[in-house]
PDB file of C-alpha atoms in Angstrom:
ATOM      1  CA  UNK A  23     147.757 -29.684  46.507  1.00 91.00           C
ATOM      2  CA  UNK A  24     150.266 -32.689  46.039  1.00 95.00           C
ATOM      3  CA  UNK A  25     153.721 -32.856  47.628  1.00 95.00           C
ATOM      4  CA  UNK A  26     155.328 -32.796  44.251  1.00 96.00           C
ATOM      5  CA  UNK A  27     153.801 -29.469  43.577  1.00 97.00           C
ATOM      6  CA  UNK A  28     154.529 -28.101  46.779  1.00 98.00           C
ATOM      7  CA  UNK A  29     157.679 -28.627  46.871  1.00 97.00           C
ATOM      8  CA  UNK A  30     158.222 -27.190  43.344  1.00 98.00           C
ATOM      9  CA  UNK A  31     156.876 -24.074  44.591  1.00 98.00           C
ATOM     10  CA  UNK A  32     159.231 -23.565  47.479  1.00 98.00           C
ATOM     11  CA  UNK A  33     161.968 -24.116  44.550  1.00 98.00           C
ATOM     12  CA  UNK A  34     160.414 -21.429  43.062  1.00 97.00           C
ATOM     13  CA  UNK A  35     160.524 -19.286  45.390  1.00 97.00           C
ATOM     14  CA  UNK A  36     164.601 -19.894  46.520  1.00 97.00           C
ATOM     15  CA  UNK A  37     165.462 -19.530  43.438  1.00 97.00           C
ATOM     16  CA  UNK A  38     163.944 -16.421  42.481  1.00 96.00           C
ATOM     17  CA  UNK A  39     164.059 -14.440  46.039  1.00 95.00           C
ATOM     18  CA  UNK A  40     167.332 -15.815  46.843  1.00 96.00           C
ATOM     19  CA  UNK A  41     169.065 -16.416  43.701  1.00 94.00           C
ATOM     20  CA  UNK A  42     170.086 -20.258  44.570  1.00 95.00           C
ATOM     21  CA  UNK A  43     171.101 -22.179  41.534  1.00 94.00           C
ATOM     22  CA  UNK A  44     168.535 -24.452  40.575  1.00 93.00           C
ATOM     23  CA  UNK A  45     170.410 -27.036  39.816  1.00 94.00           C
ATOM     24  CA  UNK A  46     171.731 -27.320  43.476  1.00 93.00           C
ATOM     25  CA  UNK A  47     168.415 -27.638  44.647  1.00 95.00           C
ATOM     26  CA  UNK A  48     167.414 -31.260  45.100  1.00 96.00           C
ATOM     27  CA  UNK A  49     164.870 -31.904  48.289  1.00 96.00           C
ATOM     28  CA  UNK A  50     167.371 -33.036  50.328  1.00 96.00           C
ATOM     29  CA  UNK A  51     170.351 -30.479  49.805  1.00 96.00           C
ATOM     30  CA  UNK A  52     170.620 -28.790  53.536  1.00 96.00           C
ATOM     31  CA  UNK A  53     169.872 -24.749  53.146  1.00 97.00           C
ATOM     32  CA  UNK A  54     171.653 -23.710  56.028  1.00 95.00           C
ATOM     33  CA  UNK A  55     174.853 -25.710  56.311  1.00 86.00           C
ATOM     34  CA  UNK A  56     177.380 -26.809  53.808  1.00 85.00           C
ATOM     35  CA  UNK A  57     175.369 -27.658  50.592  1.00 93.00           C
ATOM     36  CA  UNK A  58     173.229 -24.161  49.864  1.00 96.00           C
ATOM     37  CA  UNK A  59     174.827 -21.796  52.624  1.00 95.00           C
ATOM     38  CA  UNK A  60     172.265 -20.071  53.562  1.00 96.00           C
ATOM     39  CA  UNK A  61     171.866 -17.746  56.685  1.00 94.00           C
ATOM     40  CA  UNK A  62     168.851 -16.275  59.351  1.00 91.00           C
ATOM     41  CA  UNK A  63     168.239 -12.469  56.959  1.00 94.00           C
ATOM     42  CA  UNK A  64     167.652 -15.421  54.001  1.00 95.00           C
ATOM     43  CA  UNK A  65     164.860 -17.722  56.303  1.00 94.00           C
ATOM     44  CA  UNK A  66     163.228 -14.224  56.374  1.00 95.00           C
ATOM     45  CA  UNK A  67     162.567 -14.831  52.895  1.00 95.00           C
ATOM     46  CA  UNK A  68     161.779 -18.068  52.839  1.00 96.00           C
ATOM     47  CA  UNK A  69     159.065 -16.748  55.971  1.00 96.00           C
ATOM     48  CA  UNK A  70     157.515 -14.424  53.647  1.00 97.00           C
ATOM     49  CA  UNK A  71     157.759 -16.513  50.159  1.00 97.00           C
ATOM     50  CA  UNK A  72     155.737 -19.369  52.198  1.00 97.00           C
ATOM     51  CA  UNK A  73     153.603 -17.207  53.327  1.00 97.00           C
ATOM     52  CA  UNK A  74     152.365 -15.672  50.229  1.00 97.00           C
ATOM     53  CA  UNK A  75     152.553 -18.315  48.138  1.00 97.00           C
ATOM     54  CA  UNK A  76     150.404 -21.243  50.096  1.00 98.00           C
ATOM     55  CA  UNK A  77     149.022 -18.321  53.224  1.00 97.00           C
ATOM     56  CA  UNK A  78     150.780 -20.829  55.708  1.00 97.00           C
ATOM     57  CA  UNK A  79     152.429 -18.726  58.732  1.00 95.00           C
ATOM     58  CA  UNK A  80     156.301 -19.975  59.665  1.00 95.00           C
ATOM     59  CA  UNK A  81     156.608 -17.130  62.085  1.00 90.00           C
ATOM     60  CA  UNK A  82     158.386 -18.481  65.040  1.00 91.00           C
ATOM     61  CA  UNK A  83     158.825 -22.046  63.600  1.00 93.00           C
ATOM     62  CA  UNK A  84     161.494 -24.689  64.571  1.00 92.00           C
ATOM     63  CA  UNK A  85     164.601 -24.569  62.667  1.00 91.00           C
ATOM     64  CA  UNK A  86     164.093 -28.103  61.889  1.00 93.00           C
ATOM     65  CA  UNK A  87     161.655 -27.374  59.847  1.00 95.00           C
ATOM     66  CA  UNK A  88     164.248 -24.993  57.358  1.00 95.00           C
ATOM     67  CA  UNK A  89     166.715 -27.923  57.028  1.00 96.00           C
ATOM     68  CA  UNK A  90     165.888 -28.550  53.557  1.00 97.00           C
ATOM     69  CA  UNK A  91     163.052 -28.925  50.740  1.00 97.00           C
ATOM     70  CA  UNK A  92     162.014 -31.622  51.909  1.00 98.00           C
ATOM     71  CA  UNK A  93     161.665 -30.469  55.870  1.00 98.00           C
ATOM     72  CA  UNK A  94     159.584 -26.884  53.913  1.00 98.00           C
ATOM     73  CA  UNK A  95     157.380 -28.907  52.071  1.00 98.00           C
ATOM     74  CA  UNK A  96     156.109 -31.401  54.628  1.00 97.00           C
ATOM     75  CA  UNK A  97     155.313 -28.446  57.009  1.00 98.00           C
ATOM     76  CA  UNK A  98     153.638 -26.567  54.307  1.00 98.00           C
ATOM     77  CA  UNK A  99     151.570 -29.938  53.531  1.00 97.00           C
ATOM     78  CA  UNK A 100     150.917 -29.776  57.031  1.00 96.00           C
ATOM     79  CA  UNK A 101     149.959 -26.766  58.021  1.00 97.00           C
ATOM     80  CA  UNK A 102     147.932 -26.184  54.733  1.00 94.00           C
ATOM     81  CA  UNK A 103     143.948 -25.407  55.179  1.00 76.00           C
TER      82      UNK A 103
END
């Protein structure tokens, strides 16, 4: 699966679990601070999204890794079998 691809998925799934505006969403906008806003009961989702979407486990993962698209996606691409 390519990086492009990945990362549209993870869009996907903020925008339709967590209603974020699309539009917002660039790879580099930070989800946790100033440019998305979101918070810990919303990484939950992001958890679960990842995990059904690409079966890749974030359970216990860095917070680094949630910083933005761009931080998702290259775990994912990581951490995918």
């Amino acid at each position: 699966m390519e990086k492009s691809e990945i990362s549209a998925k993870i869009k996907d799934i903020l925008t339709q679990n967590l209603g974020i505006d699309a539009g917002m969403l660039t790879d580099e906008a930070e989800l946790f601070g100033g440019d998305i806003g979101l918070d810990s009961i919303d990484s939950l989702e992001i958890i679960a999204g990842i995990d059904r979407e690409f079966g890749v486990s974030m359970t216990g993962v860095g917070k680094e890794h949630f910083f933005n698209v761009a931080s998702l996606t290259k775990y994912v691409e990581e951490h995918l079998n």
